[in-house]
PDB file of C-alpha atoms in Angstrom:
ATOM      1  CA  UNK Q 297    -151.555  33.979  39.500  1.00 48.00           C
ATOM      2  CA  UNK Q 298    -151.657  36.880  36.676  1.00 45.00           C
ATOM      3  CA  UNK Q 299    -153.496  35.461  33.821  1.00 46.00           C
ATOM      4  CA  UNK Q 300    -150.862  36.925  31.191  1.00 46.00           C
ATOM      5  CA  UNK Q 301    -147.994  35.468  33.397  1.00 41.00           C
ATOM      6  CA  UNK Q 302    -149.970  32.361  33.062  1.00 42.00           C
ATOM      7  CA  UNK Q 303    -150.395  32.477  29.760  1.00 48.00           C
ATOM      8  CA  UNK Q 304    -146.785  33.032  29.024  1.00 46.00           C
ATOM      9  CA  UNK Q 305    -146.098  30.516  31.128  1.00 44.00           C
ATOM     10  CA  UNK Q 306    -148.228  27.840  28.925  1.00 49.00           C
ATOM     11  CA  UNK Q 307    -147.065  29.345  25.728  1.00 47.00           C
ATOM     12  CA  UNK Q 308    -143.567  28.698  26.773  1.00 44.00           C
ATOM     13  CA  UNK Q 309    -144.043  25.585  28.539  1.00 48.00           C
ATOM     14  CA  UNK Q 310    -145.643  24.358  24.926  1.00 46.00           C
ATOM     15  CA  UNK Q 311    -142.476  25.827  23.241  1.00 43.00           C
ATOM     16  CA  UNK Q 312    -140.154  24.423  25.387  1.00 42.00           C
ATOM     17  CA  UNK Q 313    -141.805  20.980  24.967  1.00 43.00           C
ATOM     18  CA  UNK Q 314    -140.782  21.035  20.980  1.00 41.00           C
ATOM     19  CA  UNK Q 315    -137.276  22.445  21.649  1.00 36.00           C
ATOM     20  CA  UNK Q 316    -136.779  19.831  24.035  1.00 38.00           C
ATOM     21  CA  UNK Q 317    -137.703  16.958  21.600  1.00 36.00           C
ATOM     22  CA  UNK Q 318    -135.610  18.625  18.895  1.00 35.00           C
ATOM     23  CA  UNK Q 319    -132.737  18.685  20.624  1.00 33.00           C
ATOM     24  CA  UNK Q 320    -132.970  15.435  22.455  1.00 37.00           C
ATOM     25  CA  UNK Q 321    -130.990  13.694  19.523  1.00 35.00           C
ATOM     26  CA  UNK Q 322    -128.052  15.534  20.155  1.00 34.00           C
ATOM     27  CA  UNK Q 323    -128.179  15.169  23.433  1.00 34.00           C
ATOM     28  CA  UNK Q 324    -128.515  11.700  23.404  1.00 34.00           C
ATOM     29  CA  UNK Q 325    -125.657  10.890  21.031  1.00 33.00           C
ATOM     30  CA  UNK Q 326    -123.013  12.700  23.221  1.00 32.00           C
ATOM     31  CA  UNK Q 327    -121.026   9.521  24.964  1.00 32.00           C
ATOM     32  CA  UNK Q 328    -120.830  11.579  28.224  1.00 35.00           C
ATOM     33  CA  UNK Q 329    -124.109  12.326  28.974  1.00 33.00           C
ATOM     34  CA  UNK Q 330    -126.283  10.644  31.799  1.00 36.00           C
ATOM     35  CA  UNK Q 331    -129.251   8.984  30.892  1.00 36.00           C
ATOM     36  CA  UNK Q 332    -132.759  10.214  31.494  1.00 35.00           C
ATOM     37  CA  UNK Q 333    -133.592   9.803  35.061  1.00 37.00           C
ATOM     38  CA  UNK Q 334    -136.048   6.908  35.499  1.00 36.00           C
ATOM     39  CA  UNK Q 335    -139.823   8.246  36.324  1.00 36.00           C
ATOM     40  CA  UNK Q 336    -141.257   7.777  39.915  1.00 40.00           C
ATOM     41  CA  UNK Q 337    -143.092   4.473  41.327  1.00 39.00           C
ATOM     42  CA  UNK Q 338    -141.028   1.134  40.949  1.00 39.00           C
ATOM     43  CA  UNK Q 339    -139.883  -0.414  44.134  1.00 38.00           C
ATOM     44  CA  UNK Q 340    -137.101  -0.153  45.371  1.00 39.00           C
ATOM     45  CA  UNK Q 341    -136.047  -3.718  44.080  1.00 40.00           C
ATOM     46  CA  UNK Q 342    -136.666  -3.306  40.404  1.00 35.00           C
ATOM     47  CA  UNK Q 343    -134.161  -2.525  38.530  1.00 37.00           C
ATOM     48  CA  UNK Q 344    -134.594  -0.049  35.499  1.00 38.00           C
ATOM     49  CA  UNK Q 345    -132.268  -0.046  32.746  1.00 40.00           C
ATOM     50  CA  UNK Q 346    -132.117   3.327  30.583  1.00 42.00           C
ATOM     51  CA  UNK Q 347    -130.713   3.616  27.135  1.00 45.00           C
ATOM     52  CA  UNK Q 348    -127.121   3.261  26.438  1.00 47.00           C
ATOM     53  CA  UNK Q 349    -126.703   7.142  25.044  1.00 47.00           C
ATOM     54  CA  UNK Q 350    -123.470   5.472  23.358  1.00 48.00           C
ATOM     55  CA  UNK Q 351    -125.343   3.354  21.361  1.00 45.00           C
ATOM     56  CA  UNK Q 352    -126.326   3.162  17.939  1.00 49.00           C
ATOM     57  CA  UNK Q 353    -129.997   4.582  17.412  1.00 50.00           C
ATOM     58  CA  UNK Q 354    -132.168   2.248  15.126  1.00 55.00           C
ATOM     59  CA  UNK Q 355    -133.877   5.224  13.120  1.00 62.00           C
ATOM     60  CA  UNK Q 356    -135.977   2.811  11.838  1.00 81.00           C
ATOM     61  CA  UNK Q 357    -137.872   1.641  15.228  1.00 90.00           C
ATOM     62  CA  UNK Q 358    -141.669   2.193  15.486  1.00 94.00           C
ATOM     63  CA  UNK Q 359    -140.485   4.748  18.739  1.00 94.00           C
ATOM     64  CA  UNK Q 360    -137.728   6.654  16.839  1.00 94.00           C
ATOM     65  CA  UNK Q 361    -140.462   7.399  13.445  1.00 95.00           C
ATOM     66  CA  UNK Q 362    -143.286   8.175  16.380  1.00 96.00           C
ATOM     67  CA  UNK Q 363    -141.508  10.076  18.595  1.00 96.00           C
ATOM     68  CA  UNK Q 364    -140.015  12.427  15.594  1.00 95.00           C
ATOM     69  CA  UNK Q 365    -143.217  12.801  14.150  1.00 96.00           C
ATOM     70  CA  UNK Q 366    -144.485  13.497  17.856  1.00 96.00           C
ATOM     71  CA  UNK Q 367    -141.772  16.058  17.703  1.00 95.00           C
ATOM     72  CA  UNK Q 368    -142.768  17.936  14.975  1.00 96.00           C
ATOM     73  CA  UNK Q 369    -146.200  18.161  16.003  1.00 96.00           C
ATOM     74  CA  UNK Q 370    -145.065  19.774  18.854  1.00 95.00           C
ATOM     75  CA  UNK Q 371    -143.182  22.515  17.311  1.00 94.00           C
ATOM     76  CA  UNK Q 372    -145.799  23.234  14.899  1.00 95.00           C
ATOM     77  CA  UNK Q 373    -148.578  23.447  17.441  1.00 95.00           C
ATOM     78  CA  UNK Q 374    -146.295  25.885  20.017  1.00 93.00           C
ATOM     79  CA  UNK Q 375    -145.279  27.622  17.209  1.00 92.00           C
ATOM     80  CA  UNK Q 376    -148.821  28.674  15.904  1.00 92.00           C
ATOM     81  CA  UNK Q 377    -150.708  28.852  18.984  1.00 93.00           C
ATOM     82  CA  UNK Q 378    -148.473  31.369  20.265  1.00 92.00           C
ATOM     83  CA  UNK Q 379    -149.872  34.096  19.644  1.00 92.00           C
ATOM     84  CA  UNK Q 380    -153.383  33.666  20.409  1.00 94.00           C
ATOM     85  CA  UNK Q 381    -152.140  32.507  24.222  1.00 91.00           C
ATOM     86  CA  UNK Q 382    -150.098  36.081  24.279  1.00 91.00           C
ATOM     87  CA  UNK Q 383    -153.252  37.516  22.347  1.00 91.00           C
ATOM     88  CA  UNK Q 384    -155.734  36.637  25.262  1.00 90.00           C
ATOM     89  CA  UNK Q 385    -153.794  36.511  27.914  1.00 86.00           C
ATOM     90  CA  UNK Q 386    -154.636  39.391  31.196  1.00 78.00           C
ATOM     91  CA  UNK Q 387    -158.816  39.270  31.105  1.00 77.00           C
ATOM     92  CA  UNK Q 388    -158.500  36.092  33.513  1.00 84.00           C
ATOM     93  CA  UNK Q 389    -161.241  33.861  32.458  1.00 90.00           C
ATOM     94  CA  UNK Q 390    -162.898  36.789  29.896  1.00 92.00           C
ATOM     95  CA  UNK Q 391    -161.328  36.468  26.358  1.00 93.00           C
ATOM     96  CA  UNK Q 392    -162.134  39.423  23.459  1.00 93.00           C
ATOM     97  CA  UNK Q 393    -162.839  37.075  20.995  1.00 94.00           C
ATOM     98  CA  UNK Q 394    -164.242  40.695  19.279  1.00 94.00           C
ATOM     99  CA  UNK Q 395    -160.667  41.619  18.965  1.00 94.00           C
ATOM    100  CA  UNK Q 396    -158.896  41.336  15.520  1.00 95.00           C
ATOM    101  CA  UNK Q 397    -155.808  40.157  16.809  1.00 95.00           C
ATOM    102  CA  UNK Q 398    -157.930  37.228  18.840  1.00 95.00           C
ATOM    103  CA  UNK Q 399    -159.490  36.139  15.996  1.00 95.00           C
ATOM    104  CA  UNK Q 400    -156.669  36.281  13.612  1.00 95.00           C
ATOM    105  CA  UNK Q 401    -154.420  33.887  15.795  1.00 96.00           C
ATOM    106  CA  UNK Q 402    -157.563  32.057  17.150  1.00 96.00           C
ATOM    107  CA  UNK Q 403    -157.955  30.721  13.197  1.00 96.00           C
ATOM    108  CA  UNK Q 404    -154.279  30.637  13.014  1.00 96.00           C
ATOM    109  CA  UNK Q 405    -153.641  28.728  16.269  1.00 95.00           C
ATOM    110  CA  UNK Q 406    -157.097  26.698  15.011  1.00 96.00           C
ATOM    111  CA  UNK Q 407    -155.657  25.073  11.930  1.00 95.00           C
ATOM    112  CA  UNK Q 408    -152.059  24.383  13.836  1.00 95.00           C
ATOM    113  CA  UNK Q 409    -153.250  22.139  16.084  1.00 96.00           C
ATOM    114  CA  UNK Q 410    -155.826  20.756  13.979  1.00 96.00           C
ATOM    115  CA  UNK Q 411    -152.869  19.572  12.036  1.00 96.00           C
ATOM    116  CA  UNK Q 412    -150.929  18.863  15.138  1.00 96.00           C
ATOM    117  CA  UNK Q 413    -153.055  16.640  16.939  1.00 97.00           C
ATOM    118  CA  UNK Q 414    -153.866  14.479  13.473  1.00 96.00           C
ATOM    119  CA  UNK Q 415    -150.235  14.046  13.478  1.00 96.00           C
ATOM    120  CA  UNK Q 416    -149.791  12.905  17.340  1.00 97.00           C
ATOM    121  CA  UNK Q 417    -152.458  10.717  16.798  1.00 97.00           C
ATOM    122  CA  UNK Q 418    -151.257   9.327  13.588  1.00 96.00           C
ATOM    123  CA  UNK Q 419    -147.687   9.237  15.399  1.00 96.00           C
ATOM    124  CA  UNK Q 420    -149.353   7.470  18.454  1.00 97.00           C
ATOM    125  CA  UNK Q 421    -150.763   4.427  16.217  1.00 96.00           C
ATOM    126  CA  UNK Q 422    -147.192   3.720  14.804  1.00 95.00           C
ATOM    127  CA  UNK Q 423    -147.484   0.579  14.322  1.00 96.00           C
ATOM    128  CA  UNK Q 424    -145.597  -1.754  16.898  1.00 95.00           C
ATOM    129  CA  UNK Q 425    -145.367   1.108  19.654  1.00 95.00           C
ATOM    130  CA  UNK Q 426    -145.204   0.443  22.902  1.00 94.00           C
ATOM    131  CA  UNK Q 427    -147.804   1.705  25.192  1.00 95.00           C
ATOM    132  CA  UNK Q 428    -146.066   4.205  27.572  1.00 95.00           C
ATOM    133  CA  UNK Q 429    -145.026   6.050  24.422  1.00 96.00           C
ATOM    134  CA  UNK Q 430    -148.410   5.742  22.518  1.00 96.00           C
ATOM    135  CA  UNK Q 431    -150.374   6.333  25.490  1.00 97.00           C
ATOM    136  CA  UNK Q 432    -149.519  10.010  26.390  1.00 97.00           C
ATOM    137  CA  UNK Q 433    -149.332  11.185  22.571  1.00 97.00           C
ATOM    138  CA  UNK Q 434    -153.008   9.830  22.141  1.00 97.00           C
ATOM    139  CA  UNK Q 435    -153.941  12.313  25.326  1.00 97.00           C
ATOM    140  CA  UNK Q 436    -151.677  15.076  23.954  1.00 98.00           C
ATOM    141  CA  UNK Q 437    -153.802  14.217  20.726  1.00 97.00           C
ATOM    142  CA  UNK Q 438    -156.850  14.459  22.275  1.00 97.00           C
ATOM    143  CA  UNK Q 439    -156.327  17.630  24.456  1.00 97.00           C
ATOM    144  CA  UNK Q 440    -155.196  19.705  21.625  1.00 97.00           C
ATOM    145  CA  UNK Q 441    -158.553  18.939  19.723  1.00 97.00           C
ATOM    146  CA  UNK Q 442    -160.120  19.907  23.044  1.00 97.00           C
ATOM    147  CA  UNK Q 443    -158.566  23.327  23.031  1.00 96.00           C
ATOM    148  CA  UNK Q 444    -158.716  23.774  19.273  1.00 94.00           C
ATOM    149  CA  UNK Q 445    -163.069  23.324  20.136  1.00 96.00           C
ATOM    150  CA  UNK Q 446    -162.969  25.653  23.232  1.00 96.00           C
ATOM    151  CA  UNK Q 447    -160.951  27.972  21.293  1.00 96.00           C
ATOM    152  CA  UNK Q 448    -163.787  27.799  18.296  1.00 95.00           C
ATOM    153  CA  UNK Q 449    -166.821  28.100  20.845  1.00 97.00           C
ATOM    154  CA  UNK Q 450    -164.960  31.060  22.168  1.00 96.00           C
ATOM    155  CA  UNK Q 451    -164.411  29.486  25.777  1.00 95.00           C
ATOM    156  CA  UNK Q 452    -162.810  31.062  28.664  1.00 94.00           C
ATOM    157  CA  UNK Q 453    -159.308  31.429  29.427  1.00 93.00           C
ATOM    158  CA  UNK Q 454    -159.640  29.299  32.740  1.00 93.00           C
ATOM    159  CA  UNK Q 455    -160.612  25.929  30.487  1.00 94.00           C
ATOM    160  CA  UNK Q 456    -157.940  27.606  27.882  1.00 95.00           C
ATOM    161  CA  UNK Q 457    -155.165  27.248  30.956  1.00 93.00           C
ATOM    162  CA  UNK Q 458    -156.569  24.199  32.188  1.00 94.00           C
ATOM    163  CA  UNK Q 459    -156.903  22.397  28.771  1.00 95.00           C
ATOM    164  CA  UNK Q 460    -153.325  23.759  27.671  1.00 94.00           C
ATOM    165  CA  UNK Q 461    -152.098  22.631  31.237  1.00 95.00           C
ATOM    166  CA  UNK Q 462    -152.760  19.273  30.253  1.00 96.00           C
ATOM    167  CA  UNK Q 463    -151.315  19.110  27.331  1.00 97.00           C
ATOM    168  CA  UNK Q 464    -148.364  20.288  28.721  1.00 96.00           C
ATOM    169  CA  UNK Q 465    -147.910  17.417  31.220  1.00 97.00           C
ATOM    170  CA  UNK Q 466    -148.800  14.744  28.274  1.00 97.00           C
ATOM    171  CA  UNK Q 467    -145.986  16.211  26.081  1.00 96.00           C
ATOM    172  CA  UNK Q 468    -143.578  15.865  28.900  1.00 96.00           C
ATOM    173  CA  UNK Q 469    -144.981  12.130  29.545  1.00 96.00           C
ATOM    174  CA  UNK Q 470    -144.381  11.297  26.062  1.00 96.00           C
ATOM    175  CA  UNK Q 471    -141.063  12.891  26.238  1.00 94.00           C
ATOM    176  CA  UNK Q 472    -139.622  10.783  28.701  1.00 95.00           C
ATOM    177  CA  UNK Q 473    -141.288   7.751  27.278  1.00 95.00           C
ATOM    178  CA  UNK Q 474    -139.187   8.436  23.919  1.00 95.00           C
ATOM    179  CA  UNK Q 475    -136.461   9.379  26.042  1.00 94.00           C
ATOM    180  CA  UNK Q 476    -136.610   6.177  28.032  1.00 93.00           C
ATOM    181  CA  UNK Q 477    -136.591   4.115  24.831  1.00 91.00           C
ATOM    182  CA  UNK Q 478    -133.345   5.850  23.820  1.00 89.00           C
ATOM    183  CA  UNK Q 479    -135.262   7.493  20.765  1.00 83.00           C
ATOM    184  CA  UNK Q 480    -134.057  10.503  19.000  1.00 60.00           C
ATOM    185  CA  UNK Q 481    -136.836  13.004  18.756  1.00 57.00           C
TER     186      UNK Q 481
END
């Protein structure tokens, strides 16, 4: 695949994470909207139960303070890192970490998800959240201090893609989770 397509491709994907989690509120309070779909893997005789969308939302709950403060993390770390992912995206694995426009969104993108992943984490040890929730925003957590050091040892864009890859499928995991548990985001 094109590495700038790719790149895009994770730039949006990280985007569309945080849009998705800010709108999932209104989404959920509509009366006439389905319910998350339930993930893959129970048998075929357990029953899952989603959240009642017509229900009231206890903005209080350890899952509705950790999955908006997941939110937010989201959006700020999409929102800063941006423009290094459109800034080094095309060399394929080389990155021009001598280019001014590199470097200025590689300190930029950086301090974002510095900040970012110190809030997932800090949103992931809510206290009194459940597991499924906690457990992907610790890995989102973690990844994003993983790019945030391959981005500061000026690392290649294939560990870039890979690294942001992953953090792309934890955000959707914790998504869901906050999803299933009828949490406004």
């Amino acid at each position: 695949m094109n590495p700038i397509v790719m790149r895009r491709m994770i730039a949006s994907s990280v985007m569309s994470a945080g849009v998705m989690l800010l709108t999932a509120t209104g989404a959920g309070a509509e009366p006439d909207v389905a319910p998350a779909p339930a993930p893959p893997g129970p048998s075929a005789d357990t029953t899952i139960v989603a959240a009642d969308p017509a229900a009231p939302v206890d903005t209080d709950s350890p899952s509705s303070v950790a999955c908006k403060q997941f939110s937010a993390a989201l959006s700020y770390a999409a929102t800063n890192y941006e423009d290094f992912a459109y800034a080094t995206a095309g060399g394929g694995n080389y990155v021009d970490y001598g280019n001014p426009e590199v470097q200025n969104s590689n300190v930029v993108g950086r301090t974002a998800l510095r900040e970012a992943a110190s809030t997932a984490w800090g949103a992931a040890a809510t206290p009194g959240l459940a597991g499924d929730i906690s457990a992907p925003m610790q890995s989102w957590s973690l990844r994003a201090t993983k790019l945030l050091l391959v981005m500061g040892v000026h690392g290649g864009g294939n560990t870039l893609n890979d690294t942001a890859d992953g953090m792309n499928t934890d955000a959707h995991n914790a998504q869901m989770a906050c999803a299933l548990a009828g949490t406004p985001a």
